[in-house]
XYZ file of C-alpha atoms in Angstrom:
500
model
C 59.063 90.784 156.644
C 60.649 87.908 158.777
C 63.551 90.167 159.640
C 61.016 92.992 160.363
C 59.042 90.840 162.903
C 62.177 89.844 165.009
C 62.962 93.713 165.252
C 59.573 94.908 166.140
C 58.703 91.682 168.605
C 61.429 91.109 170.709
C 60.103 89.876 174.390
C 60.170 92.212 177.091
C 62.323 90.897 179.743
C 62.925 91.655 183.582
C 59.996 93.918 183.634
C 59.967 95.605 187.268
C 57.048 96.937 189.109
C 57.596 101.032 189.524
C 56.079 104.031 188.200
C 54.599 103.720 185.159
C 57.195 106.128 183.033
C 60.021 104.035 184.468
C 59.111 100.785 182.816
C 59.743 100.383 179.420
C 60.293 97.415 176.765
C 64.075 98.209 176.254
C 66.819 97.381 179.161
C 68.929 100.187 178.115
C 66.145 102.905 178.126
C 65.024 101.814 181.375
C 68.606 102.263 182.815
C 68.770 105.878 181.546
C 65.185 106.380 182.949
C 66.169 105.040 186.616
C 69.633 106.712 186.396
C 67.796 110.141 185.939
C 65.377 109.422 188.773
C 68.111 108.273 191.151
C 70.103 111.455 190.310
C 66.886 113.796 190.869
C 66.270 112.033 194.131
C 69.755 112.268 195.477
C 69.944 115.696 194.099
C 66.859 116.961 196.320
C 68.526 114.903 199.368
C 71.677 116.848 199.330
C 69.986 120.148 198.817
C 68.077 119.367 202.100
C 71.430 118.494 204.012
C 73.439 121.348 202.462
C 74.794 123.855 204.649
C 77.153 126.290 203.272
C 79.742 127.990 205.430
C 81.105 131.200 205.059
C 82.669 132.131 201.727
C 86.042 132.901 201.799
C 87.615 135.944 199.630
C 90.913 134.608 199.285
C 92.378 131.740 197.283
C 94.976 129.062 198.032
C 95.899 128.884 194.082
C 98.526 131.188 192.868
C 96.075 133.187 190.648
C 96.234 136.802 191.209
C 92.765 138.428 192.416
C 91.591 141.505 190.094
C 88.505 142.145 191.489
C 84.718 141.593 190.999
C 83.171 143.304 187.907
C 79.484 143.337 186.425
C 78.570 141.144 183.951
C 74.966 142.008 183.242
C 75.024 143.282 179.555
C 74.485 141.220 176.437
C 78.146 141.858 175.932
C 80.205 139.724 178.063
C 82.754 141.160 180.351
C 85.414 138.509 179.243
C 85.086 138.235 175.372
C 87.071 134.711 175.062
C 86.566 131.587 175.238
C 83.884 130.064 177.329
C 83.829 127.107 179.393
C 81.533 125.115 182.117
C 81.554 122.811 184.807
C 78.810 122.826 187.052
C 80.440 120.023 189.593
C 83.708 120.541 189.693
C 84.822 124.285 188.712
C 87.805 125.897 190.382
C 89.866 129.035 190.107
C 92.841 127.124 188.988
C 90.972 125.370 186.549
C 89.863 128.232 185.087
C 92.650 130.023 185.177
C 94.777 127.001 183.646
C 92.113 126.300 180.749
C 92.531 130.189 179.983
C 96.374 130.115 180.082
C 96.234 127.263 177.843
C 94.324 129.230 175.047
C 96.631 132.177 175.622
C 94.584 134.616 177.908
C 95.683 137.227 180.217
C 92.301 136.997 182.320
C 90.098 134.225 183.651
C 86.809 135.257 185.250
C 84.445 132.890 187.134
C 80.611 133.362 187.479
C 77.745 131.710 189.052
C 80.072 129.095 190.738
C 80.363 127.146 187.633
C 81.097 129.258 184.816
C 84.792 129.920 183.315
C 85.510 133.404 181.048
C 88.652 133.736 179.124
C 89.756 137.272 177.989
C 92.447 139.655 177.188
C 90.259 142.576 178.181
C 87.997 143.451 180.777
C 85.155 145.592 179.300
C 83.084 146.049 182.126
C 82.959 148.240 185.365
C 83.875 147.178 188.893
C 81.259 145.799 191.319
C 81.017 145.792 195.237
C 83.360 143.062 196.275
C 80.294 141.511 198.585
C 78.192 140.664 195.404
C 80.622 137.999 194.152
C 79.418 135.445 197.012
C 78.914 132.631 195.111
C 80.971 129.203 195.970
C 83.269 127.410 193.446
C 81.258 123.995 192.455
C 84.691 122.211 192.842
C 86.354 124.139 195.852
C 84.495 124.811 198.981
C 85.055 128.547 200.836
C 86.556 129.768 197.353
C 85.062 132.570 195.364
C 83.362 132.091 191.569
C 81.622 134.979 190.939
C 78.089 135.638 191.412
C 74.658 136.480 189.727
C 75.899 138.491 186.888
C 78.970 139.021 188.882
C 82.291 138.234 187.606
C 85.409 137.218 189.949
C 88.569 138.021 187.641
C 92.006 136.493 188.127
C 94.949 137.493 186.152
C 96.181 134.574 184.356
C 99.956 132.917 185.261
C 102.507 132.722 182.595
C 102.789 129.323 181.461
C 106.035 127.278 182.299
C 108.632 128.101 179.885
C 108.351 124.453 178.785
C 105.100 124.882 177.871
C 104.920 126.217 173.850
C 102.590 128.995 174.104
C 99.585 129.002 171.542
C 100.380 125.114 171.211
C 96.660 124.991 169.972
C 96.926 127.090 166.820
C 95.471 124.911 163.845
C 96.263 125.296 160.364
C 93.202 125.985 157.744
C 94.638 126.146 154.566
C 95.590 128.300 151.585
C 92.799 130.572 150.498
C 92.531 133.426 147.724
C 92.418 136.778 149.304
C 89.098 138.137 149.317
C 88.499 141.755 146.909
C 88.802 143.945 149.764
C 91.081 142.552 152.363
C 91.319 145.462 154.933
C 87.094 145.830 154.938
C 86.895 141.899 155.682
C 89.767 141.973 158.442
C 90.134 145.555 159.759
C 92.457 144.355 162.533
C 96.017 144.117 161.105
C 99.578 144.556 161.582
C 102.499 144.803 159.280
C 106.105 143.549 160.080
C 109.346 143.095 157.773
C 110.147 139.680 159.675
C 106.474 138.156 159.938
C 106.079 135.009 161.476
C 103.133 132.676 162.142
C 103.992 132.978 165.873
C 103.980 137.132 165.967
C 100.783 137.136 163.648
C 99.168 134.536 166.214
C 100.038 136.627 169.362
C 98.869 139.721 167.434
C 95.312 138.177 167.010
C 95.088 136.406 170.072
C 95.627 139.764 172.042
C 92.947 141.105 169.638
C 90.857 138.343 170.560
C 90.039 137.203 167.068
C 90.096 133.218 166.251
C 91.382 133.298 162.902
C 94.781 134.718 161.720
C 95.548 135.419 157.912
C 98.970 136.031 156.839
C 100.273 137.514 153.349
C 103.985 137.856 153.351
C 104.747 140.588 155.932
C 100.766 141.278 156.382
C 98.874 139.712 159.366
C 95.236 140.366 159.571
C 92.413 139.271 162.061
C 88.777 138.325 161.731
C 86.280 135.522 161.746
C 84.602 133.615 159.233
C 81.881 135.666 157.320
C 79.827 135.333 154.176
C 82.618 137.347 152.549
C 85.482 134.832 153.606
C 83.630 131.530 154.300
C 86.977 129.127 154.734
C 84.950 126.895 152.156
C 87.383 127.494 149.152
C 90.779 126.101 149.904
C 93.718 126.151 147.440
C 96.670 123.939 146.783
C 99.158 124.801 149.641
C 101.992 125.578 147.051
C 100.185 128.485 145.971
C 101.070 130.144 149.243
C 104.668 129.534 149.256
C 106.755 128.721 152.032
C 109.019 129.752 154.810
C 111.567 127.285 155.961
C 114.263 127.369 158.393
C 116.412 125.077 160.751
C 113.463 124.830 163.067
C 110.179 125.832 161.263
C 108.273 125.379 158.079
C 105.610 127.724 157.506
C 103.638 129.020 154.804
C 103.274 132.524 154.554
C 100.990 133.302 151.738
C 101.887 135.226 148.331
C 100.551 138.092 146.252
C 97.133 136.907 145.550
C 96.904 134.067 148.427
C 96.782 134.015 152.200
C 97.087 131.561 154.943
C 94.653 130.843 157.658
C 95.479 129.667 161.022
C 92.671 128.955 163.925
C 94.169 130.527 167.331
C 93.130 129.068 170.637
C 90.292 132.318 170.859
C 86.702 130.846 170.666
C 84.436 132.782 168.350
C 81.692 134.385 170.620
C 79.627 135.185 168.110
C 77.319 132.009 168.554
C 78.274 131.213 172.440
C 75.196 132.712 173.895
C 72.441 130.546 174.944
C 69.154 131.035 176.937
C 65.952 129.188 177.731
C 62.997 130.025 175.344
C 61.188 133.365 176.484
C 57.902 131.991 175.657
C 56.955 128.322 176.420
C 56.591 126.497 173.371
C 53.456 124.178 172.685
C 55.370 122.097 169.677
C 57.500 119.257 171.211
C 60.334 118.689 168.672
C 62.267 115.343 169.462
C 66.000 114.892 168.952
C 65.939 111.413 168.314
C 68.406 108.793 167.637
C 70.089 105.497 168.502
C 72.621 106.052 171.305
C 75.999 106.306 169.627
C 74.852 108.516 166.520
C 75.901 111.959 167.575
C 73.147 113.107 169.568
C 75.374 114.789 172.050
C 77.516 116.630 169.096
C 74.064 117.331 167.024
C 72.975 119.086 170.700
C 75.768 121.240 170.613
C 75.511 122.223 166.999
C 71.774 123.173 167.340
C 72.201 125.322 170.524
C 74.927 127.229 169.408
C 73.256 127.696 165.955
C 69.798 128.918 167.535
C 71.171 130.312 170.571
C 68.464 128.484 172.661
C 69.256 125.240 175.064
C 68.232 121.801 174.069
C 66.300 119.385 176.935
C 66.694 115.771 177.538
C 64.210 113.273 178.208
C 66.673 111.996 180.662
C 69.464 113.403 183.014
C 73.137 112.952 182.418
C 75.036 114.823 185.198
C 78.333 114.703 182.734
C 76.535 116.750 179.887
C 75.247 119.117 182.459
C 78.356 119.775 184.074
C 79.774 120.552 180.703
C 77.012 123.024 180.073
C 74.095 121.513 178.834
C 71.673 123.654 181.055
C 68.728 121.965 179.664
C 69.621 118.577 180.560
C 68.363 119.188 184.281
C 65.093 121.162 182.737
C 61.779 118.843 182.921
C 61.580 117.667 178.961
C 58.184 119.020 178.942
C 58.761 122.308 180.260
C 58.342 123.731 176.890
C 61.833 126.066 177.540
C 64.037 124.108 175.134
C 64.179 124.217 171.288
C 64.072 120.369 171.011
C 64.686 116.857 173.595
C 67.186 114.582 173.166
C 65.362 111.296 173.330
C 66.535 107.545 172.739
C 62.894 106.107 173.105
C 61.109 104.404 170.501
C 57.703 102.736 170.573
C 54.215 104.279 169.285
C 53.317 105.881 173.011
C 56.740 107.407 173.493
C 56.706 108.641 170.155
C 53.207 110.327 170.017
C 54.100 112.667 172.733
C 56.091 114.694 170.256
C 55.065 116.689 167.485
C 57.727 116.533 165.403
C 61.231 114.808 165.275
C 65.129 115.371 163.884
C 66.027 111.850 163.238
C 69.658 111.519 163.471
C 70.851 108.281 161.708
C 74.412 106.976 161.850
C 76.425 104.044 159.831
C 75.385 100.888 162.233
C 78.726 99.852 162.186
C 80.239 103.133 163.574
C 77.459 103.829 165.988
C 77.614 100.460 167.605
C 81.512 101.068 168.369
C 80.988 104.647 169.575
C 78.059 103.296 171.944
C 80.320 100.420 173.221
C 83.383 103.100 173.775
C 80.513 105.169 175.659
C 79.478 102.291 178.111
C 82.781 101.325 178.636
C 84.824 104.719 178.907
C 82.437 107.631 178.946
C 81.596 110.267 176.560
C 85.156 110.921 175.725
C 86.890 107.590 176.124
C 87.486 104.469 174.188
C 87.169 100.750 175.340
C 90.321 98.602 175.934
C 91.207 95.655 173.973
C 90.323 93.433 176.603
C 86.705 94.705 176.299
C 86.573 94.269 172.697
C 87.578 90.439 172.985
C 85.274 89.728 175.583
C 82.372 88.083 175.680
C 80.308 91.311 176.356
C 80.866 92.753 172.724
C 79.179 89.971 170.999
C 76.505 90.166 173.337
C 75.880 93.620 172.946
C 75.707 93.519 169.005
C 73.307 90.848 169.363
C 71.199 93.134 171.587
C 72.064 96.638 170.140
C 71.932 95.781 166.220
C 68.257 95.062 166.184
C 67.382 98.374 168.102
C 69.739 100.529 165.574
C 67.089 99.372 163.027
C 63.811 99.354 165.203
C 64.446 102.468 166.612
C 64.305 104.416 163.173
C 61.419 102.402 161.536
C 59.175 103.370 164.584
C 59.781 106.903 164.418
C 59.391 106.693 160.464
C 55.815 104.648 161.378
C 54.453 106.720 164.221
C 55.829 110.546 163.969
C 53.850 112.689 161.761
C 56.912 115.372 160.787
C 60.402 113.997 160.599
C 63.707 115.444 159.197
C 66.140 112.675 158.819
C 69.958 113.655 158.942
C 72.509 111.664 158.325
C 75.582 111.679 160.641
C 77.872 111.334 157.772
C 76.356 114.300 155.934
C 77.279 116.216 158.742
C 80.874 115.459 158.659
C 81.327 116.039 155.334
C 79.297 119.216 154.822
C 78.178 120.548 157.939
C 76.399 124.260 157.049
C 73.767 122.542 154.458
C 72.668 120.243 157.458
C 72.873 122.951 159.960
C 70.455 125.167 157.731
C 68.143 122.315 157.210
C 67.648 121.602 161.235
C 67.294 125.452 162.025
C 64.596 125.744 159.645
C 62.918 122.741 160.572
C 62.831 124.189 164.157
C 61.348 127.430 162.493
C 64.470 129.661 163.702
C 65.970 132.662 161.949
C 69.757 132.876 162.153
C 72.254 134.958 160.460
C 74.739 133.367 157.849
C 77.468 134.297 159.692
C 76.020 132.584 163.039
C 76.172 129.352 161.139
C 79.623 129.842 159.791
C 80.946 130.677 163.438
C 79.136 127.213 164.694
C 81.155 126.030 161.887
C 84.590 126.802 162.773
C 84.215 125.373 166.238
C 82.011 122.518 165.396
C 83.631 119.898 167.577
C 82.706 121.887 170.924
C 84.075 119.654 174.087
C 82.584 116.193 173.316
C 85.112 115.140 170.660
C 86.504 111.995 171.664
C 90.491 112.576 172.763
C 93.503 110.760 173.910
C 95.053 107.992 172.232
C 92.601 106.791 169.288
C 92.156 102.974 169.490
C 93.911 100.732 166.742
C 91.825 100.516 163.408
C 90.714 97.070 163.474
C 87.374 95.220 162.374
C 85.548 93.595 165.506
C 82.435 92.414 163.526
C 82.503 88.825 162.446
C 81.001 87.637 159.188
C 77.990 86.477 161.088
C 77.433 90.127 162.697
C 77.591 91.662 159.455
C 74.946 89.518 157.517
C 72.784 90.453 160.475
C 73.610 94.220 160.461
C 73.681 94.299 156.649
C 69.936 93.162 156.599
C 68.834 95.541 159.054
C 70.527 98.416 156.592
C 68.687 97.213 153.576
C 65.662 97.077 155.595
C 65.878 100.537 156.708
C 67.339 102.165 153.292
C 64.019 100.576 151.699
C 61.908 102.266 154.707
C 63.642 105.725 153.736
C 62.955 105.309 149.987
C 59.311 104.026 150.630
C 58.960 107.307 152.718
C 60.677 109.539 150.043
C 63.246 110.643 152.667
C 66.759 110.738 152.315
C 68.272 107.340 151.801
C 71.560 105.937 153.686
C 74.510 107.259 152.381
C 76.547 104.665 150.273
C 79.150 103.721 152.764
C 76.388 102.067 154.604
C 75.433 99.508 152.177
C 76.424 95.786 152.598
C 80.380 95.272 152.846
């Protein structure tokens, strides 16, 4: 009880005058609200100053312009990968991104959306219809409203390995009817992974299926889920001086994932009818909220909103980031808020919980190096790390305890359960949001679960930055949280959380 009192009754420091909604009891929440407000003001000012000149229809990059094409139907004109950058999109950026994924064409729309593909499936439009300026390159055309500026992708330099992003997914038992499951196929006596990958990539399929001399292309479906992997030795092996490749066996096949994006779950939109049920996607910072938003958006087909405004997330395709959080147009709303008044503005919540040791490190990385980077060794060894833990460890506990106490309907989802076995957790969240989707769409999400917000680059070295004193305090919060979940008859903390 003494610990609980310390968590919930921390003094409010440095409270400033301002609009009531900007004032909060936690300095980090106040920073998030203030950052949103400043971004909003700057955007309004820039709109007033903006004077767009005549948009040139010639570009300075090496891309070859093919023409302006219609993109009005539900079926996209280019059906490969989809990328967004609402701040710095350029023709070269889109072309390079498509080239890295092995595509022949790059198309730009709305000044900021990039589509890749190997075939253009729509008809030509008037060149004047492609009249929107690229967000990252003045006086350069990046499509228009439902219009796609299409460019021929330049061949990669000889030093670059084509299809270098192909991933080995494992060895699997072949489905009962192989050709019905994977109807597009090719047979060659000297089959290799490279040949099959090139074939399936050109056909715009995300999965390569190889059984000896047979190459099949397809998607993960209920008939073939990629859940029942077997020992690699059952698939045999082809060895040479330069490569070692699995090529399947009589009753087994090997699966590789191509750079092609599975587009069965990439379409997203705002809710067609405004909802009166406000559902929060609530978490402590560093608990995987952005990842969960990516999963929910692609699983449901609807944008998520945010209590704040993060320009980085908006620029990368989270269009609901700029939408007013009470608009009723988004499927759920990201928030790190806690406290009775803020929580009771929502009708329900998906409460995302992560191991505090991992969450604290993730949030420290974000604060020091952004969404995709890592804090340096200097940061970890500075005095700011213990100060950070001292402030944020109690917030990790109080955040969840407040939502359990004040929210009427809560679905607790553990980050670690999502990492271990995503599909059941996806189903729980989709059902909680009262959305009906096909199993194939959920399998599509599962095959590209990381999205664009997985930390990349050199990983930080494995080390333990937590002192015994820090662990003692954090472990007391873990025990308190586990007991609170037990009392509510909710999913308790995974075993790896428990005091070490």
